Short mmCIF file of C-alpha atoms and ligand atoms in Angstrom, two decimals:
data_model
loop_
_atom_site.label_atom_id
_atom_site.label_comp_id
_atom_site.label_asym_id
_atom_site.label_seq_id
_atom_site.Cartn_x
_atom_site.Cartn_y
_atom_site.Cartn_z
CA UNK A 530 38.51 34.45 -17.88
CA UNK A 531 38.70 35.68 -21.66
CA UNK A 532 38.75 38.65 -22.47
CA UNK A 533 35.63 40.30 -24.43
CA UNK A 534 34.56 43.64 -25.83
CA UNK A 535 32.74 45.12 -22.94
CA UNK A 536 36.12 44.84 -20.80
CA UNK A 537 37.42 48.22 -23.70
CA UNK A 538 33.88 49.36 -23.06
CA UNK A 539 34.91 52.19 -20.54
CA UNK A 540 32.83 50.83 -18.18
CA UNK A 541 31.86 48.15 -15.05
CA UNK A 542 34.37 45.59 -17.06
CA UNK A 543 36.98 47.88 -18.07
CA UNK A 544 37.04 49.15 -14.10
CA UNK A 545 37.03 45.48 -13.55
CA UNK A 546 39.82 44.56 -15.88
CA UNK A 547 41.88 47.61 -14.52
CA UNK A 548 41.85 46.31 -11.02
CA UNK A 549 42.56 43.03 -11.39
CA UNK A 550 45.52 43.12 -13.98
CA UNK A 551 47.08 46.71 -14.16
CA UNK A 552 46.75 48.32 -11.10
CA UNK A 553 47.73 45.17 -9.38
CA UNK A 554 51.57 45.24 -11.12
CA UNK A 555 51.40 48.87 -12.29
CA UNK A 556 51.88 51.13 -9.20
CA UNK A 557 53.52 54.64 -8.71
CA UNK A 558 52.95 57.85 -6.95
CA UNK A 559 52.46 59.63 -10.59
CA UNK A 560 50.05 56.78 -12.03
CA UNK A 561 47.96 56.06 -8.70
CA UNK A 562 46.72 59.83 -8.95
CA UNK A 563 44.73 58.78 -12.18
CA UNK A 564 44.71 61.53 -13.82
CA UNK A 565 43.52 62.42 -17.35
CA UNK A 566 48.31 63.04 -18.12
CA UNK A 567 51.10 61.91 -15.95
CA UNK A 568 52.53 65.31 -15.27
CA UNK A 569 56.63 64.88 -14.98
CA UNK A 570 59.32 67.20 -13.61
CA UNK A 571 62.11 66.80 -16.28
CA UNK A 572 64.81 69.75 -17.60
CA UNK A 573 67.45 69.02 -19.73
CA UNK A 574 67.82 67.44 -22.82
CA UNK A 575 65.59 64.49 -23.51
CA UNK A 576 65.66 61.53 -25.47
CA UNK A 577 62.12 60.20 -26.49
CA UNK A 578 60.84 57.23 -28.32
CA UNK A 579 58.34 55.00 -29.57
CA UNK A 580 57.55 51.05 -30.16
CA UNK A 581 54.89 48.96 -31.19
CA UNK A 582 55.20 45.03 -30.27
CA UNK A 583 53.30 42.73 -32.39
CA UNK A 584 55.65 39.21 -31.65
CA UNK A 585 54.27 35.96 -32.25
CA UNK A 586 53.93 34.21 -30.12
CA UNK A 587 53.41 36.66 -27.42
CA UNK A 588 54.78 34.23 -25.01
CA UNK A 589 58.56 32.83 -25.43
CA UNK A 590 61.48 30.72 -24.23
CA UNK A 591 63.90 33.88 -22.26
CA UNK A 592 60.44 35.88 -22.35
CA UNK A 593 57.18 38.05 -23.59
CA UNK A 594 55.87 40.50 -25.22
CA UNK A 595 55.13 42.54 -21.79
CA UNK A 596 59.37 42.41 -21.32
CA UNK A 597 59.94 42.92 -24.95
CA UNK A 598 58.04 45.87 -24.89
CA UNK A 599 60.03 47.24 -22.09
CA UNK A 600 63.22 46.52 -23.14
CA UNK A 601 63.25 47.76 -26.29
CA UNK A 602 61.95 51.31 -25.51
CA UNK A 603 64.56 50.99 -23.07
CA UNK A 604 67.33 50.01 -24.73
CA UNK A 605 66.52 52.70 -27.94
CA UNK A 606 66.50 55.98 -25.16
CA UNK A 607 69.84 54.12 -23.34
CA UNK A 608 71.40 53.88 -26.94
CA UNK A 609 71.58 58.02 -27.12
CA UNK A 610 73.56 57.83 -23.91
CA UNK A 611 70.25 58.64 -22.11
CA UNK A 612 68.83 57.57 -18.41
CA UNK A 613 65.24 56.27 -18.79
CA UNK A 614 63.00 57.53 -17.02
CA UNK A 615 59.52 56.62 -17.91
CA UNK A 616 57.50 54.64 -20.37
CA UNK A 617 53.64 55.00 -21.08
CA UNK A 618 51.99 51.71 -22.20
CA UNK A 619 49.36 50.76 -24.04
CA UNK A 620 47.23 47.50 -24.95
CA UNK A 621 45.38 46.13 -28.03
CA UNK A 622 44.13 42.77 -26.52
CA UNK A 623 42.00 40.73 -29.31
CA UNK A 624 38.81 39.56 -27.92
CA UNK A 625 38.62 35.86 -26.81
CA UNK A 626 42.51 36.78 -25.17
CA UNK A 627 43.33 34.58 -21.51
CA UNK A 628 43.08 36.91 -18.68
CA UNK A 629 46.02 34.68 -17.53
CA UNK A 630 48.12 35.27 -20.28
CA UNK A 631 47.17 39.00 -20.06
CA UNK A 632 48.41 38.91 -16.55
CA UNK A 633 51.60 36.99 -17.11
CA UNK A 634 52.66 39.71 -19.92
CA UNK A 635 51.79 42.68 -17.42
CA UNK A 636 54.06 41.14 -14.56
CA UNK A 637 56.74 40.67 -16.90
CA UNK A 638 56.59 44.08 -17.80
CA UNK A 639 56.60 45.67 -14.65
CA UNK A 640 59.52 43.87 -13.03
CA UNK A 641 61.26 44.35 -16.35
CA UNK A 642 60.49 48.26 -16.13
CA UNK A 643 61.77 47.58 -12.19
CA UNK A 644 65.17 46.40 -13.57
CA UNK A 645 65.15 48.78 -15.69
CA UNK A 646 64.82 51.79 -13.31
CA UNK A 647 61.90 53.35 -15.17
CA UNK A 648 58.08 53.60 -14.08
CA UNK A 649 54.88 53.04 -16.15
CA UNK A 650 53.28 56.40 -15.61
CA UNK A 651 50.57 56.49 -17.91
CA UNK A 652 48.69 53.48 -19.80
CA UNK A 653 45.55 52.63 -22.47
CA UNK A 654 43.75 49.59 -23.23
CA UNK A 655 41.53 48.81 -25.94
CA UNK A 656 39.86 45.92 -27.37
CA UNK A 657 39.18 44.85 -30.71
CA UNK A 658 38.01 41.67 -32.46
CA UNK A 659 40.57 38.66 -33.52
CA UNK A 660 42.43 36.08 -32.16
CA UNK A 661 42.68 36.11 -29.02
CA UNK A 662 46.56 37.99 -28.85
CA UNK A 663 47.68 41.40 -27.68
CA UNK A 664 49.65 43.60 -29.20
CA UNK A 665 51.89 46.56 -26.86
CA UNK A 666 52.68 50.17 -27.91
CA UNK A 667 55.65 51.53 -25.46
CA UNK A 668 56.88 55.57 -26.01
CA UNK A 669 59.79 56.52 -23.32
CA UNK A 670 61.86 59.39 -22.08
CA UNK A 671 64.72 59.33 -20.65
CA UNK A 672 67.36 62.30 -19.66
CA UNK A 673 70.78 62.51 -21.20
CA UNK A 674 73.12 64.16 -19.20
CA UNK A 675 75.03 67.43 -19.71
CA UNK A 676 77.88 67.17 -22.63
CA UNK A 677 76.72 63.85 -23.62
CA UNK A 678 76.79 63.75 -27.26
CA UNK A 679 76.07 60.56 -28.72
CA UNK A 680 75.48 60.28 -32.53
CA UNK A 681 75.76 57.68 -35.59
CA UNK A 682 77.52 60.69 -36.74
CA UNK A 683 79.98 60.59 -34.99
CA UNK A 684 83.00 57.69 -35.93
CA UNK A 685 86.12 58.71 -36.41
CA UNK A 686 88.97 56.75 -38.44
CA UNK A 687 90.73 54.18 -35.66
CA UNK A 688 87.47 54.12 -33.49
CA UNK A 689 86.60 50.48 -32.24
CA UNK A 690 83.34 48.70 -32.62
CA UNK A 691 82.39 46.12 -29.90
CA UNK A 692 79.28 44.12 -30.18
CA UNK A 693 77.98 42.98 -26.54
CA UNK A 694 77.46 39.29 -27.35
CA UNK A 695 76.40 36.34 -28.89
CA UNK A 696 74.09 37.51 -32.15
CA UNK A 697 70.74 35.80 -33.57
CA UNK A 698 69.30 34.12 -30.30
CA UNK A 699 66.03 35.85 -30.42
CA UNK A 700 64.98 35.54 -33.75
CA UNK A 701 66.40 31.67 -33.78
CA UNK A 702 64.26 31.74 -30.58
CA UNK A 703 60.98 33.17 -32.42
CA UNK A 704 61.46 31.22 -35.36
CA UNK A 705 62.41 28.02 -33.67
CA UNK A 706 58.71 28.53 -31.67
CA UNK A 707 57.37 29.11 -34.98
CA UNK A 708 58.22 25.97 -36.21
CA UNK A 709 57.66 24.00 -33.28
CA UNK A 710 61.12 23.24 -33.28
CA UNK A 711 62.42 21.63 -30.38
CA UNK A 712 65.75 23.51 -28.94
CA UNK A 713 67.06 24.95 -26.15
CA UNK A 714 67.92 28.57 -27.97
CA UNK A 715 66.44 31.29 -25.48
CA UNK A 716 65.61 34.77 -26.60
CA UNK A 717 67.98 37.32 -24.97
CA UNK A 718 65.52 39.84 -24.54
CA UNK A 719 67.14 42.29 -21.88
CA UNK A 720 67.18 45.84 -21.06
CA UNK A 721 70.98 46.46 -21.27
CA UNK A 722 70.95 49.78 -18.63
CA UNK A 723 74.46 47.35 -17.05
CA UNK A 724 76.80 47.94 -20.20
CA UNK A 725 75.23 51.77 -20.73
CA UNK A 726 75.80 52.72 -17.86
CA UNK A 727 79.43 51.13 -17.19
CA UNK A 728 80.95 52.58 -19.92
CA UNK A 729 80.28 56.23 -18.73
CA UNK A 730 81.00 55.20 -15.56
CA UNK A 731 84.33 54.03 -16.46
CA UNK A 732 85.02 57.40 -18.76
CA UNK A 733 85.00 55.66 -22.10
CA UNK A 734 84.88 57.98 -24.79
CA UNK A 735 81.69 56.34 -26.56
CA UNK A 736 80.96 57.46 -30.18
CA UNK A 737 77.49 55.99 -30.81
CA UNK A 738 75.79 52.92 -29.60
CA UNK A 739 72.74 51.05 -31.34
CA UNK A 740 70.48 48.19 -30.22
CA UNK A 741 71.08 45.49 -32.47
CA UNK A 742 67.62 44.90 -33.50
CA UNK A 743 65.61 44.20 -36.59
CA UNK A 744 67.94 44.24 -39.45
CA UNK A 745 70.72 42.70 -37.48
CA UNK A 746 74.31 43.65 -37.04
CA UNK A 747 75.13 44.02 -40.79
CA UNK A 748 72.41 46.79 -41.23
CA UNK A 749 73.36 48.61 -38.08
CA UNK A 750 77.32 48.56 -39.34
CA UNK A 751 75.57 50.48 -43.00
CA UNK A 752 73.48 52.67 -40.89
CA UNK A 753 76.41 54.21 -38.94
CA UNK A 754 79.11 54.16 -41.63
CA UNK A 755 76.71 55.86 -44.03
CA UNK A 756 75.53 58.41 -41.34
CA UNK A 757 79.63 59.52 -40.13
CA UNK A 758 80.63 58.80 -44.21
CA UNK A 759 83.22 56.23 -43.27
CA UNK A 760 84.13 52.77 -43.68
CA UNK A 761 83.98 49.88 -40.96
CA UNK A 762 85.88 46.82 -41.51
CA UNK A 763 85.31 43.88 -39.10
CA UNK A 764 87.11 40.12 -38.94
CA UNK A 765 84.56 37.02 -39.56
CA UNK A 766 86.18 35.00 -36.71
CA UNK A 767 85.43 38.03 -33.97
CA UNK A 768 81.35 37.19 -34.72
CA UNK A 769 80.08 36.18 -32.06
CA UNK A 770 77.24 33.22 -32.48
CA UNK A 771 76.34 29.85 -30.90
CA UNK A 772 76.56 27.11 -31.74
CA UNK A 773 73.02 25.35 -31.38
CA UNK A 774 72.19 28.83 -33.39
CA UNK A 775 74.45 28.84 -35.85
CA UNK A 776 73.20 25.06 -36.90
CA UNK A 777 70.13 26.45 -36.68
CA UNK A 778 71.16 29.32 -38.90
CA UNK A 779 72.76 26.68 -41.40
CA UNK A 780 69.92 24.44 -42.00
CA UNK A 781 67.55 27.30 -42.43
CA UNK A 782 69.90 28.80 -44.65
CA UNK A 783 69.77 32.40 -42.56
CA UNK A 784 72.58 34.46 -42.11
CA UNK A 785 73.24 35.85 -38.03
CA UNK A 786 74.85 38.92 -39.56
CA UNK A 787 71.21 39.80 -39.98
CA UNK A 788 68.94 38.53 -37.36
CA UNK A 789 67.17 40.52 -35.16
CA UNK A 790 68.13 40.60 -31.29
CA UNK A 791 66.29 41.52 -28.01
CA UNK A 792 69.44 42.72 -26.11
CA UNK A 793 72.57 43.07 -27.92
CA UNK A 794 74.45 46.23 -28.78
CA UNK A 795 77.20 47.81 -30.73
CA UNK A 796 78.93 50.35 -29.49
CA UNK A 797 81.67 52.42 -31.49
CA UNK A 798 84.34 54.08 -29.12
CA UNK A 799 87.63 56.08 -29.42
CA UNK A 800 90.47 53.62 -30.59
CA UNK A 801 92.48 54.32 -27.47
CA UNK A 802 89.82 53.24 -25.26
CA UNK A 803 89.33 50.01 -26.98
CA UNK A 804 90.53 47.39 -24.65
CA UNK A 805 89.18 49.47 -21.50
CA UNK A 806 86.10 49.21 -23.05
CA UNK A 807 85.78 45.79 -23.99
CA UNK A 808 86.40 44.66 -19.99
CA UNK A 809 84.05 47.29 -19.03
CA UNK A 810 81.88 45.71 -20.92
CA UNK A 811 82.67 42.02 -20.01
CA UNK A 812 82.20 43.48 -16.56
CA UNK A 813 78.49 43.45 -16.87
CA UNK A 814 75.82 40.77 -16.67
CA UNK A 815 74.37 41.77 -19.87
CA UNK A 816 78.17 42.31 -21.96
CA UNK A 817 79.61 39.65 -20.57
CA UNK A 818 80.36 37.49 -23.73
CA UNK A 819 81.29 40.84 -25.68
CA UNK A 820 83.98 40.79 -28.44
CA UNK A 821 85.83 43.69 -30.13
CA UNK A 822 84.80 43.26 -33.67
CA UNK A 823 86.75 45.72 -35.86
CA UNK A 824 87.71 49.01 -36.62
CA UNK A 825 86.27 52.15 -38.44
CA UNK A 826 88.17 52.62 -41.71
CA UNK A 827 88.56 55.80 -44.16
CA UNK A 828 86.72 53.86 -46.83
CA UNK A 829 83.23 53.43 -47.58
CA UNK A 830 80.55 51.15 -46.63
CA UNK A 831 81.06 47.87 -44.69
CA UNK A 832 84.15 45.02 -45.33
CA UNK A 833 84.32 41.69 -43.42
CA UNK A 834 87.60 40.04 -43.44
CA UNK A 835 86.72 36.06 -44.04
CA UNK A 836 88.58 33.60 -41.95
CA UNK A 837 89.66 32.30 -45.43
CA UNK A 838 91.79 35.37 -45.90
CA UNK A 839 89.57 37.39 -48.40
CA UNK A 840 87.09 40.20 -48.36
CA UNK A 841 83.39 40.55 -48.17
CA UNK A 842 81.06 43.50 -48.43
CA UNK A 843 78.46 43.38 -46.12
CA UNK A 844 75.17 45.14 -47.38
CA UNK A 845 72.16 46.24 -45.59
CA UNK A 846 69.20 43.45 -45.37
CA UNK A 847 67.60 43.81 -48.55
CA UNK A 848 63.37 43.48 -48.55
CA UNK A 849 61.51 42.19 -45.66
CA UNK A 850 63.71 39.52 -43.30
CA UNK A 851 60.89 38.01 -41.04
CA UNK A 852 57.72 39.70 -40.01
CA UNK A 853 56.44 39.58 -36.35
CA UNK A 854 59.49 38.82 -34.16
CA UNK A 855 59.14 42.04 -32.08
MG1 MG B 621 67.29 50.93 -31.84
#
């Protein structure tokens, strides 16, 4: 079946559409009351934040847009040291758009939402003329717990900065689909609740955290040092990247420093608790191939130490990097 205008109509087709695609993978006490708001018992403090996924192509090797849009809702709330809760969702779909391919995104994102111990508990869909894609808006909540105080402005002289894993596979991944490039580099779009929650588990004294996204690693570094008005100095050979990407990264000419990622993370801890984090870390599913990448410095801005020996300043990405990979 495609989809057409008269399924955002409101009416017979909408009901229709509701039925067999949402309600079927969407289900909760607080959504199946159908009410005009989810009404939520929360008190505390609460992280809360919004997404719009626009990828292309919706569909992927390692996953979709349905999972994307989980995950990286997700992964922003977990980032402030916060427990996600819920996520709302809602649905551009372009007329002329395969029911099937609706479906497969809206299973995705409910057993990603499952792994990720949060429930859809409200949701939209409208439908406009195009193509024949879908685009997904996700806002979350999630509660941080009492004394938690997680902040890029927090680093400290002598903290550590670990980076979760292997950097650039999901834009490779969206770029290699793009191309019709024929690889085996898999996006590693993942909600990273394992590592999060590990590290307070195992008392780590965690500074900040941030979802290496859009930008990549080398903006993230600027963001933070800029924010706590420090230096970060990190060692070229510590970078983590693979190898089928980093020839992919060498023909294109791109640099993994600054490639966007699905479900990689930095986090910035207390010197001391360096090597405890790093195997806390390595403990986890999702952290598994993490590396301890450098140290924060007294200086300004951000140095890489080449495996040559010399010094590099790593800058911010500069203009637009690529459009439409989340
Ligand atoms: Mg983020």
């Amino acid at each position: 079946m495609k989809i057409t205008m008269a399924h955002g109509s409101g009416g017979k087709s909408s009901a229709e559409l509701m039925k067999a695609v949402f309600a079927k993978y969407f289900k909760n006490d607080i959504l199946d009351r159908m009410e005009d708001a989810a009404v939520l018992n929360v008190s505390g403090r609460i992280a809360f934040s919004t997404d719009s996924f626009v990828v292309t192509p919706v569909i992927f090797r390692g996953g979709n847009i349905g999972k994307l849009a989980v995950c990286g809702t997700v992964n922003d709330l977990l980032m402030m040291g916060a427990k996600p809760l819920y996520l709302t969702s809602a649905y551009i779909l372009e007329e002329g758009l395969e029911s099937e391919l609706l479906e497969t995104c809206v299973s995705s994102m409910a057993s990603t939402a499952k792994e990720a111990g949060v429930q859809i508990v409200a949701g939209d869909t409208k439908v406009v003329e195009g193509n024949g894609s879908l685009m997904i808006n996700t806002t979350g909540i999630g509660l941080i717990p009492e004394g938690r105080d997680i902040s890029a402005a927090n680093l400290k002289e002598g903290d550590a900065v670990i980076v979760s894993g292997y950097l650039g596979d999901h834009h490779a991944c969206i770029l290699s689909h793009r191309m019709n490039l024929e690889n085996t580099i898999e996006s590693d779009c993942a909600p990273l609740n394992d590592i999060v929650d590990r590290l307070f588990d195992e008392e780590i004294r965690v500074k900040a955290m941030r979802d290496i996204t859009r930008g990549g690693l080398g903006t993230m570094l600027n963001e933070l040092a800029a924010t706590s008005h420090c230096g970060i100095e990190i060692e070229e050979a510590n970078i983590p990247v693979r190898e089928e990407v980093k020839g992919f990264c060498g023909i294109l000419g791109l640099d993994p420093l600054y490639m966007g990622n699905e479900g990689k993370m930095l986090a910035v801890v207390d010197g001391d608790d360096a090597e405890k984090a790093l195997a806390a870390m390595k403990a986890t599913n999702h952290g598994k191939d993490a590396v301890l990448l450098g140290r924060v410095t007294g200086d300004k801005g951000v140095v890489m130490k080449t495996r040559l020996g010399g010094k590099r300043v790593i800058d911010s990405l500069y203009g637009e990097g690529l459009p439409r990979i989340c």
